[in-house]
PDB file of C-alpha atoms in Angstrom:
ATOM      1  CA  MET A 213       0.112  -0.017   0.437  1.00 44.00           C
ATOM      2  CA  THR A 214       2.905   2.436   0.921  1.00 45.00           C
ATOM      3  CA  THR A 215       4.285   1.863  -2.511  1.00 46.00           C
ATOM      4  CA  VAL A 216       1.295   2.386  -4.524  1.00 42.00           C
ATOM      5  CA  SER A 217       0.411   5.768  -3.150  1.00 46.00           C
ATOM      6  CA  PRO A 218       3.091   7.729  -3.986  1.00 45.00           C
ATOM      7  CA  VAL A 219       2.761   6.682  -7.893  1.00 38.00           C
ATOM      8  CA  LEU A 220      -0.766   7.143  -8.288  1.00 38.00           C
ATOM      9  CA  ALA A 221       0.518  10.576  -5.921  1.00 45.00           C
ATOM     10  CA  VAL A 222       1.850  10.448  -9.692  1.00 38.00           C
ATOM     11  CA  LEU A 223      -0.263   9.590 -11.826  1.00 38.00           C
ATOM     12  CA  GLU A 224      -3.169  12.552 -10.579  1.00 47.00           C
ATOM     13  CA  ASP A 225      -0.240  15.190 -10.419  1.00 50.00           C
ATOM     14  CA  THR A 226       0.783  14.628 -14.258  1.00 44.00           C
ATOM     15  CA  ALA A 227      -2.651  14.461 -15.189  1.00 44.00           C
ATOM     16  CA  SER A 228      -3.911  17.722 -13.228  1.00 46.00           C
ATOM     17  CA  ARG A 229      -0.824  19.613 -15.242  1.00 45.00           C
ATOM     18  CA  ARG A 230      -1.914  18.378 -19.082  1.00 43.00           C
ATOM     19  CA  HIS A 231      -5.999  19.479 -18.027  1.00 42.00           C
ATOM     20  CA  ALA A 232      -4.060  22.931 -15.819  1.00 42.00           C
ATOM     21  CA  PRO A 233      -4.238  26.052 -18.147  1.00 41.00           C
ATOM     22  CA  ASP A 234      -1.256  27.997 -19.916  1.00 41.00           C
ATOM     23  CA  ARG A 235      -0.279  30.395 -18.003  1.00 34.00           C
ATOM     24  CA  ALA A 236       1.226  31.537 -20.759  1.00 36.00           C
ATOM     25  CA  SER A 237      -1.722  31.626 -23.525  1.00 35.00           C
ATOM     26  CA  GLY A 238      -3.818  32.993 -20.699  1.00 34.00           C
ATOM     27  CA  GLY A 239      -6.685  29.503 -21.244  1.00 33.00           C
ATOM     28  CA  LEU A 240      -6.877  26.248 -21.557  1.00 29.00           C
ATOM     29  CA  ARG A 241      -4.307  24.457 -24.140  1.00 33.00           C
ATOM     30  CA  SER A 242      -5.648  22.934 -27.083  1.00 33.00           C
ATOM     31  CA  THR A 243      -4.757  19.832 -27.394  1.00 34.00           C
ATOM     32  CA  HIS A 244      -5.843  19.458 -31.489  1.00 38.00           C
ATOM     33  CA  ALA A 245      -2.908  20.688 -34.307  1.00 42.00           C
ATOM     34  CA  ARG A 246      -3.581  22.173 -37.355  1.00 52.00           C
ATOM     35  CA  PRO A 247      -4.705  20.533 -39.901  1.00 47.00           C
ATOM     36  CA  GLY A 248      -2.439  20.937 -42.485  1.00 46.00           C
ATOM     37  CA  GLY A 249       1.031  21.098 -39.695  1.00 54.00           C
ATOM     38  CA  GLY A 250       1.373  24.810 -39.717  1.00 67.00           C
ATOM     39  CA  LEU A 251      -0.454  25.911 -42.669  1.00 80.00           C
ATOM     40  CA  ASP A 252      -4.573  27.106 -42.287  1.00 87.00           C
ATOM     41  CA  VAL A 253      -5.782  24.709 -44.536  1.00 92.00           C
ATOM     42  CA  GLY A 254      -9.645  26.294 -43.918  1.00 92.00           C
ATOM     43  CA  ARG A 255      -8.253  30.351 -44.916  1.00 93.00           C
ATOM     44  CA  LEU A 256      -6.688  28.910 -48.010  1.00 94.00           C
ATOM     45  CA  SER A 257      -9.241  26.788 -48.919  1.00 96.00           C
ATOM     46  CA  ALA A 258     -12.063  30.428 -48.184  1.00 96.00           C
ATOM     47  CA  ARG A 259      -9.377  32.163 -50.653  1.00 96.00           C
ATOM     48  CA  PHE A 260     -10.789  29.723 -53.435  1.00 97.00           C
ATOM     49  CA  GLY A 261     -13.666  30.570 -53.524  1.00 97.00           C
ATOM     50  CA  ILE A 262     -13.138  34.182 -54.011  1.00 97.00           C
ATOM     51  CA  ALA A 263     -10.800  32.796 -56.929  1.00 97.00           C
ATOM     52  CA  PHE A 264     -13.412  31.594 -58.216  1.00 98.00           C
ATOM     53  CA  THR A 265     -15.870  35.250 -58.287  1.00 97.00           C
ATOM     54  CA  VAL A 266     -13.058  37.151 -59.550  1.00 97.00           C
ATOM     55  CA  CYS A 267     -11.825  33.935 -62.121  1.00 97.00           C
ATOM     56  CA  GLN A 268     -15.000  33.633 -63.537  1.00 96.00           C
ATOM     57  CA  LEU A 269     -15.826  37.394 -63.554  1.00 96.00           C
ATOM     58  CA  VAL A 270     -13.081  37.522 -65.928  1.00 97.00           C
ATOM     59  CA  VAL A 271     -13.134  34.637 -68.271  1.00 95.00           C
ATOM     60  CA  MET A 272     -17.032  35.220 -68.756  1.00 94.00           C
ATOM     61  CA  ILE A 273     -16.333  39.666 -70.055  1.00 95.00           C
ATOM     62  CA  CYS A 274     -13.369  38.344 -72.391  1.00 95.00           C
ATOM     63  CA  MET A 275     -15.684  35.541 -73.392  1.00 93.00           C
ATOM     64  CA  ALA A 276     -18.396  38.169 -74.095  1.00 91.00           C
ATOM     65  CA  VAL A 277     -15.721  40.587 -75.687  1.00 93.00           C
ATOM     66  CA  PHE A 278     -13.148  38.474 -77.725  1.00 93.00           C
ATOM     67  CA  VAL A 279     -14.637  35.083 -78.362  1.00 92.00           C
ATOM     68  CA  LEU A 280     -18.119  34.897 -78.462  1.00 88.00           C
ATOM     69  CA  PRO A 281     -18.597  37.760 -81.118  1.00 91.00           C
ATOM     70  CA  HIS A 282     -16.774  35.914 -83.711  1.00 88.00           C
ATOM     71  CA  GLY A 283     -19.626  33.236 -83.845  1.00 86.00           C
ATOM     72  CA  GLY A 284     -22.194  36.022 -85.624  1.00 84.00           C
ATOM     73  CA  SER A 285     -26.382  36.603 -84.603  1.00 83.00           C
ATOM     74  CA  PRO A 286     -27.410  33.474 -83.337  1.00 79.00           C
ATOM     75  CA  GLU A 287     -30.409  35.069 -86.868  1.00 82.00           C
ATOM     76  CA  ASP A 288     -27.684  34.065 -89.024  1.00 85.00           C
ATOM     77  CA  PRO A 289     -27.447  31.012 -91.237  1.00 90.00           C
ATOM     78  CA  ALA A 290     -26.282  27.833 -89.957  1.00 88.00           C
ATOM     79  CA  LEU A 291     -23.810  28.148 -92.417  1.00 88.00           C
ATOM     80  CA  GLU A 292     -21.968  31.108 -91.691  1.00 90.00           C
ATOM     81  CA  ARG A 293     -22.719  30.965 -87.732  1.00 90.00           C
ATOM     82  CA  GLY A 294     -20.346  27.401 -88.128  1.00 90.00           C
ATOM     83  CA  THR A 295     -18.060  28.989 -90.902  1.00 91.00           C
ATOM     84  CA  ASN A 296     -17.240  32.309 -88.666  1.00 90.00           C
ATOM     85  CA  VAL A 297     -17.195  29.740 -85.075  1.00 91.00           C
ATOM     86  CA  LEU A 298     -14.618  27.628 -87.635  1.00 90.00           C
ATOM     87  CA  ASP A 299     -12.407  30.501 -88.376  1.00 91.00           C
ATOM     88  CA  ALA A 300     -11.811  31.637 -84.790  1.00 92.00           C
ATOM     89  CA  GLU A 301     -11.224  28.365 -84.124  1.00 92.00           C
ATOM     90  CA  THR A 302      -7.650  28.563 -82.145  1.00 94.00           C
ATOM     91  CA  ALA A 303      -9.790  31.853 -79.772  1.00 94.00           C
ATOM     92  CA  TYR A 304     -13.094  29.328 -78.906  1.00 94.00           C
ATOM     93  CA  ARG A 305     -10.794  26.572 -77.593  1.00 94.00           C
ATOM     94  CA  ILE A 306      -8.422  29.199 -75.542  1.00 95.00           C
ATOM     95  CA  GLY A 307     -11.064  30.361 -73.920  1.00 94.00           C
ATOM     96  CA  ASN A 308     -12.379  26.619 -73.474  1.00 94.00           C
ATOM     97  CA  TYR A 309      -9.385  25.691 -71.267  1.00 96.00           C
ATOM     98  CA  VAL A 310      -9.332  29.175 -69.776  1.00 96.00           C
ATOM     99  CA  PHE A 311     -13.055  28.445 -68.706  1.00 94.00           C
ATOM    100  CA  MET A 312     -12.821  25.005 -67.592  1.00 95.00           C
ATOM    101  CA  ILE A 313      -9.594  25.879 -65.193  1.00 96.00           C
ATOM    102  CA  SER A 314     -11.841  28.683 -63.580  1.00 96.00           C
ATOM    103  CA  GLY A 315     -14.362  26.723 -63.372  1.00 95.00           C
ATOM    104  CA  SER A 316     -12.566  23.958 -61.365  1.00 95.00           C
ATOM    105  CA  LEU A 317     -11.630  26.303 -58.531  1.00 97.00           C
ATOM    106  CA  LEU A 318     -14.532  25.985 -57.076  1.00 97.00           C
ATOM    107  CA  LEU A 319     -13.455  22.425 -55.639  1.00 97.00           C
ATOM    108  CA  GLY A 320     -10.736  23.702 -53.649  1.00 97.00           C
ATOM    109  CA  PHE A 321     -13.769  25.438 -51.939  1.00 97.00           C
ATOM    110  CA  LEU A 322     -15.120  22.646 -51.087  1.00 97.00           C
ATOM    111  CA  GLY A 323     -12.801  21.923 -48.360  1.00 96.00           C
ATOM    112  CA  VAL A 324     -14.012  24.587 -45.721  1.00 96.00           C
ATOM    113  CA  THR A 325     -17.086  24.160 -46.545  1.00 97.00           C
ATOM    114  CA  HIS A 326     -17.572  20.886 -45.718  1.00 97.00           C
ATOM    115  CA  MET A 327     -15.633  21.822 -42.146  1.00 95.00           C
ATOM    116  CA  ARG A 328     -17.849  24.972 -41.473  1.00 95.00           C
ATOM    117  CA  LEU A 329     -20.634  22.662 -42.310  1.00 97.00           C
ATOM    118  CA  ARG A 330     -19.597  20.054 -40.086  1.00 95.00           C
ATOM    119  CA  ARG A 331     -19.188  22.641 -37.145  1.00 94.00           C
ATOM    120  CA  VAL A 332     -23.589  23.244 -37.013  1.00 95.00           C
ATOM    121  CA  ASP A 333     -24.254  20.026 -38.434  1.00 95.00           C
ATOM    122  CA  ASP A 334     -22.950  16.796 -36.501  1.00 93.00           C
ATOM    123  CA  THR A 335     -23.742  14.228 -38.957  1.00 94.00           C
ATOM    124  CA  GLY A 336     -22.680  15.325 -41.282  1.00 94.00           C
ATOM    125  CA  MET A 337     -25.750  15.712 -44.291  1.00 96.00           C
ATOM    126  CA  LEU A 338     -25.115  18.884 -44.668  1.00 97.00           C
ATOM    127  CA  ALA A 339     -21.800  18.422 -45.649  1.00 97.00           C
ATOM    128  CA  THR A 340     -21.979  15.966 -47.550  1.00 97.00           C
ATOM    129  CA  VAL A 341     -24.960  16.570 -50.001  1.00 97.00           C
ATOM    130  CA  ALA A 342     -22.616  20.811 -50.558  1.00 98.00           C
ATOM    131  CA  VAL A 343     -19.518  18.260 -51.572  1.00 98.00           C
ATOM    132  CA  ALA A 344     -21.246  16.023 -53.580  1.00 98.00           C
ATOM    133  CA  ALA A 345     -23.691  19.016 -54.999  1.00 98.00           C
ATOM    134  CA  GLY A 346     -20.672  21.520 -55.453  1.00 97.00           C
ATOM    135  CA  THR A 347     -18.449  17.913 -57.119  1.00 97.00           C
ATOM    136  CA  LEU A 348     -21.493  18.620 -59.693  1.00 97.00           C
ATOM    137  CA  LEU A 349     -21.370  22.114 -60.228  1.00 95.00           C
ATOM    138  CA  ALA A 350     -17.847  21.919 -60.878  1.00 95.00           C
ATOM    139  CA  LEU A 351     -17.999  19.628 -63.629  1.00 95.00           C
ATOM    140  CA  ILE A 352     -21.367  19.969 -65.476  1.00 95.00           C
ATOM    141  CA  TRP A 353     -21.153  23.328 -66.827  1.00 91.00           C
ATOM    142  CA  PRO A 354     -16.947  23.690 -66.970  1.00 92.00           C
ATOM    143  CA  PHE A 355     -17.395  20.178 -69.175  1.00 94.00           C
ATOM    144  CA  ALA A 356     -19.189  22.406 -71.947  1.00 93.00           C
ATOM    145  CA  GLY A 357     -15.677  23.540 -72.300  1.00 92.00           C
ATOM    146  CA  VAL A 358     -14.317  20.042 -73.926  1.00 94.00           C
ATOM    147  CA  LEU A 359     -18.595  19.456 -76.007  1.00 93.00           C
ATOM    148  CA  HIS A 360     -16.958  22.403 -77.705  1.00 93.00           C
ATOM    149  CA  ASP A 361     -13.865  21.272 -78.594  1.00 93.00           C
ATOM    150  CA  ILE A 362     -14.829  18.339 -79.985  1.00 93.00           C
ATOM    151  CA  ALA A 363     -17.652  19.704 -82.691  1.00 92.00           C
ATOM    152  CA  LEU A 364     -14.397  21.705 -83.101  1.00 93.00           C
ATOM    153  CA  GLU A 365     -12.127  18.564 -83.278  1.00 92.00           C
ATOM    154  CA  THR A 366     -15.305  17.301 -85.391  1.00 90.00           C
ATOM    155  CA  ALA A 367     -15.240  19.761 -88.475  1.00 90.00           C
ATOM    156  CA  THR A 368     -12.217  20.269 -88.805  1.00 89.00           C
ATOM    157  CA  THR A 369     -12.033  16.905 -89.677  1.00 88.00           C
ATOM    158  CA  GLY A 370     -13.521  17.815 -92.724  1.00 82.00           C
ATOM    159  CA  SER A 371     -17.404  17.081 -91.369  1.00 84.00           C
ATOM    160  CA  ASP A 372     -20.281  19.403 -92.447  1.00 87.00           C
ATOM    161  CA  VAL A 373     -19.679  22.829 -90.165  1.00 89.00           C
ATOM    162  CA  ARG A 374     -23.145  23.592 -89.649  1.00 89.00           C
ATOM    163  CA  ILE A 375     -22.814  20.861 -86.978  1.00 88.00           C
ATOM    164  CA  LEU A 376     -20.821  24.561 -85.295  1.00 89.00           C
ATOM    165  CA  ALA A 377     -23.729  26.351 -85.209  1.00 86.00           C
ATOM    166  CA  GLY A 378     -26.119  23.647 -83.173  1.00 84.00           C
ATOM    167  CA  TRP A 379     -22.679  22.498 -80.513  1.00 87.00           C
ATOM    168  CA  ASP A 380     -23.553  26.645 -79.262  1.00 84.00           C
ATOM    169  CA  ALA A 381     -25.787  25.513 -77.620  1.00 87.00           C
ATOM    170  CA  ALA A 382     -23.510  23.137 -75.329  1.00 91.00           C
ATOM    171  CA  ALA A 383     -22.713  25.725 -73.323  1.00 90.00           C
ATOM    172  CA  PRO A 384     -26.132  27.206 -71.818  1.00 92.00           C
ATOM    173  CA  PHE A 385     -28.184  23.886 -72.119  1.00 95.00           C
ATOM    174  CA  ALA A 386     -24.793  22.796 -69.893  1.00 95.00           C
ATOM    175  CA  LEU A 387     -25.224  25.965 -67.494  1.00 95.00           C
ATOM    176  CA  ALA A 388     -29.455  24.631 -67.164  1.00 96.00           C
ATOM    177  CA  PHE A 389     -28.206  21.650 -66.084  1.00 96.00           C
ATOM    178  CA  SER A 390     -25.572  22.488 -63.172  1.00 96.00           C
ATOM    179  CA  VAL A 391     -28.569  25.038 -61.544  1.00 97.00           C
ATOM    180  CA  LEU A 392     -30.055  21.408 -60.396  1.00 96.00           C
ATOM    181  CA  PRO A 393     -26.775  20.646 -57.975  1.00 97.00           C
ATOM    182  CA  ARG A 394     -26.934  24.543 -57.800  1.00 97.00           C
ATOM    183  CA  VAL A 395     -29.500  24.727 -55.498  1.00 97.00           C
ATOM    184  CA  PHE A 396     -28.715  21.730 -53.460  1.00 98.00           C
ATOM    185  CA  PHE A 397     -25.206  23.273 -52.656  1.00 98.00           C
ATOM    186  CA  VAL A 398     -26.590  27.141 -52.312  1.00 98.00           C
ATOM    187  CA  GLY A 399     -29.299  25.185 -49.609  1.00 97.00           C
ATOM    188  CA  ALA A 400     -27.554  22.984 -48.064  1.00 97.00           C
ATOM    189  CA  ILE A 401     -25.268  26.288 -47.161  1.00 98.00           C
ATOM    190  CA  LEU A 402     -28.037  28.040 -46.200  1.00 97.00           C
ATOM    191  CA  LEU A 403     -29.337  25.838 -43.850  1.00 97.00           C
ATOM    192  CA  GLY A 404     -26.063  25.546 -42.118  1.00 96.00           C
ATOM    193  CA  LEU A 405     -25.647  29.737 -41.785  1.00 96.00           C
ATOM    194  CA  ARG A 406     -29.102  29.691 -40.135  1.00 95.00           C
ATOM    195  CA  ALA A 407     -28.249  27.002 -37.927  1.00 94.00           C
ATOM    196  CA  GLN A 408     -25.834  29.079 -37.171  1.00 92.00           C
ATOM    197  CA  GLY A 409     -28.049  32.381 -36.813  1.00 92.00           C
ATOM    198  CA  VAL A 410     -25.027  34.552 -39.304  1.00 93.00           C
ATOM    199  CA  ALA A 411     -24.949  36.447 -41.666  1.00 93.00           C
ATOM    200  CA  PRO A 412     -28.509  37.906 -42.339  1.00 95.00           C
ATOM    201  CA  TRP A 413     -27.807  39.153 -46.014  1.00 96.00           C
ATOM    202  CA  LEU A 414     -25.841  36.217 -47.395  1.00 96.00           C
ATOM    203  CA  ARG A 415     -29.293  34.320 -46.697  1.00 96.00           C
ATOM    204  CA  ARG A 416     -31.891  36.879 -47.932  1.00 97.00           C
ATOM    205  CA  THR A 417     -29.367  37.040 -51.247  1.00 97.00           C
ATOM    206  CA  GLY A 418     -29.067  33.073 -50.814  1.00 97.00           C
ATOM    207  CA  VAL A 419     -33.086  32.223 -50.922  1.00 97.00           C
ATOM    208  CA  ALA A 420     -33.882  34.918 -53.357  1.00 96.00           C
ATOM    209  CA  LEU A 421     -31.259  33.247 -55.718  1.00 96.00           C
ATOM    210  CA  LEU A 422     -33.132  29.357 -56.076  1.00 97.00           C
ATOM    211  CA  PRO A 423     -36.621  30.901 -57.465  1.00 97.00           C
ATOM    212  CA  VAL A 424     -34.243  32.559 -59.977  1.00 96.00           C
ATOM    213  CA  SER A 425     -31.794  29.665 -60.548  1.00 96.00           C
ATOM    214  CA  LEU A 426     -34.800  27.168 -61.277  1.00 96.00           C
ATOM    215  CA  VAL A 427     -36.667  29.215 -62.981  1.00 97.00           C
ATOM    216  CA  GLY A 428     -33.828  29.664 -65.230  1.00 96.00           C
ATOM    217  CA  SER A 429     -32.906  26.045 -65.715  1.00 96.00           C
ATOM    218  CA  ALA A 430     -36.236  25.898 -67.882  1.00 96.00           C
ATOM    219  CA  THR A 431     -33.967  27.357 -70.401  1.00 95.00           C
ATOM    220  CA  LEU A 432     -33.567  23.657 -71.693  1.00 93.00           C
ATOM    221  CA  VAL A 433     -36.556  23.823 -72.725  1.00 95.00           C
ATOM    222  CA  ALA A 434     -37.930  27.648 -73.658  1.00 92.00           C
ATOM    223  CA  SER A 435     -35.064  30.118 -74.336  1.00 89.00           C
ATOM    224  CA  ASP A 436     -36.877  32.978 -72.979  1.00 92.00           C
ATOM    225  CA  VAL A 437     -35.609  32.332 -70.330  1.00 95.00           C
ATOM    226  CA  PHE A 438     -31.995  32.213 -70.693  1.00 95.00           C
ATOM    227  CA  PRO A 439     -31.942  35.795 -69.341  1.00 95.00           C
ATOM    228  CA  LEU A 440     -33.383  34.852 -65.675  1.00 96.00           C
ATOM    229  CA  LEU A 441     -29.659  31.799 -66.114  1.00 96.00           C
ATOM    230  CA  ALA A 442     -27.575  33.738 -67.050  1.00 95.00           C
ATOM    231  CA  LEU A 443     -28.149  36.691 -63.754  1.00 96.00           C
ATOM    232  CA  SER A 444     -29.148  33.629 -61.493  1.00 96.00           C
ATOM    233  CA  THR A 445     -25.304  32.445 -62.597  1.00 96.00           C
ATOM    234  CA  LEU A 446     -23.872  35.679 -61.966  1.00 96.00           C
ATOM    235  CA  GLY A 447     -25.715  36.122 -58.654  1.00 97.00           C
ATOM    236  CA  PHE A 448     -24.298  32.799 -57.695  1.00 97.00           C
ATOM    237  CA  GLU A 449     -20.333  33.438 -58.645  1.00 97.00           C
ATOM    238  CA  LEU A 450     -20.865  36.714 -56.396  1.00 97.00           C
ATOM    239  CA  TRP A 451     -22.906  34.900 -53.560  1.00 98.00           C
ATOM    240  CA  VAL A 452     -20.259  32.359 -53.708  1.00 98.00           C
ATOM    241  CA  GLY A 453     -17.140  34.823 -53.682  1.00 97.00           C
ATOM    242  CA  ALA A 454     -19.405  36.257 -50.683  1.00 97.00           C
ATOM    243  CA  LEU A 455     -19.569  34.174 -48.541  1.00 97.00           C
ATOM    244  CA  ALA A 456     -15.267  33.432 -49.178  1.00 97.00           C
ATOM    245  CA  TRP A 457     -14.767  36.308 -48.116  1.00 96.00           C
ATOM    246  CA  HIS A 458     -17.736  36.484 -45.265  1.00 95.00           C
ATOM    247  CA  TRP A 459     -15.534  33.198 -43.302  1.00 95.00           C
ATOM    248  CA  LEU A 460     -12.675  34.944 -44.640  1.00 92.00           C
ATOM    249  CA  ARG A 461     -13.742  38.014 -41.966  1.00 88.00           C
ATOM    250  CA  LYS A 462     -14.750  36.056 -39.235  1.00 76.00           C
ATOM    251  CA  GLY A 463     -12.338  33.941 -38.574  1.00 65.00           C
ATOM    252  CA  SER A 464     -12.424  30.104 -37.852  1.00 50.00           C
ATOM    253  CA  ASP A 465     -14.366  30.295 -34.902  1.00 50.00           C
ATOM    254  CA  GLN A 466     -17.714  31.993 -36.705  1.00 51.00           C
TER     255      GLN A 466
END
């Protein structure tokens, strides 16, 4: 008994030291190392959201100014439009490539999205839905550039160039399809923000985006609603940038 008592005393003293406040830092000593060994991967991931917004806006403006005018007007004959697109093949290929890169930046933003949603939903359901929807979102619309490159390749091998006039629809149709995972992506994040009780302006604008996006998705059956699709897409990209900035500004605790 006399031999065991000193051993128990040492163990109790060790345990008390492990849970004692760290007087040098003025608080409890953290037992969790930062992921990435000192690299704040959460903030790095949030920066991808800002990069996604900036790059998408720049690419869209450049495509509208320097690339798409080569195709002419939608009312032009298919043969004339196809010939114009083929003549500007290099510009279209470069534009498609840059567009695919900028769209894929959203994948980097999914890391902080998963981390934030797991903090407010222990089940992981919101995080799972957001990451799955975000992955599809980052794939579907940029993949339209790949499909358009295939059409260009087909036309350069001697096929009827009028095919390029029809393939102009690849981008808006893929964009309309991407609205469906976009709704789940935004919806999951909105539920997370609501559960945490923060960013009311982000919640209000996000809710407003959902019906406009859904109506815009009808571009697949009625081309007249394409302006709503374009408007909701612009709003979504700005919303992602604002969300990323909010998470960067608030830090890791909010």
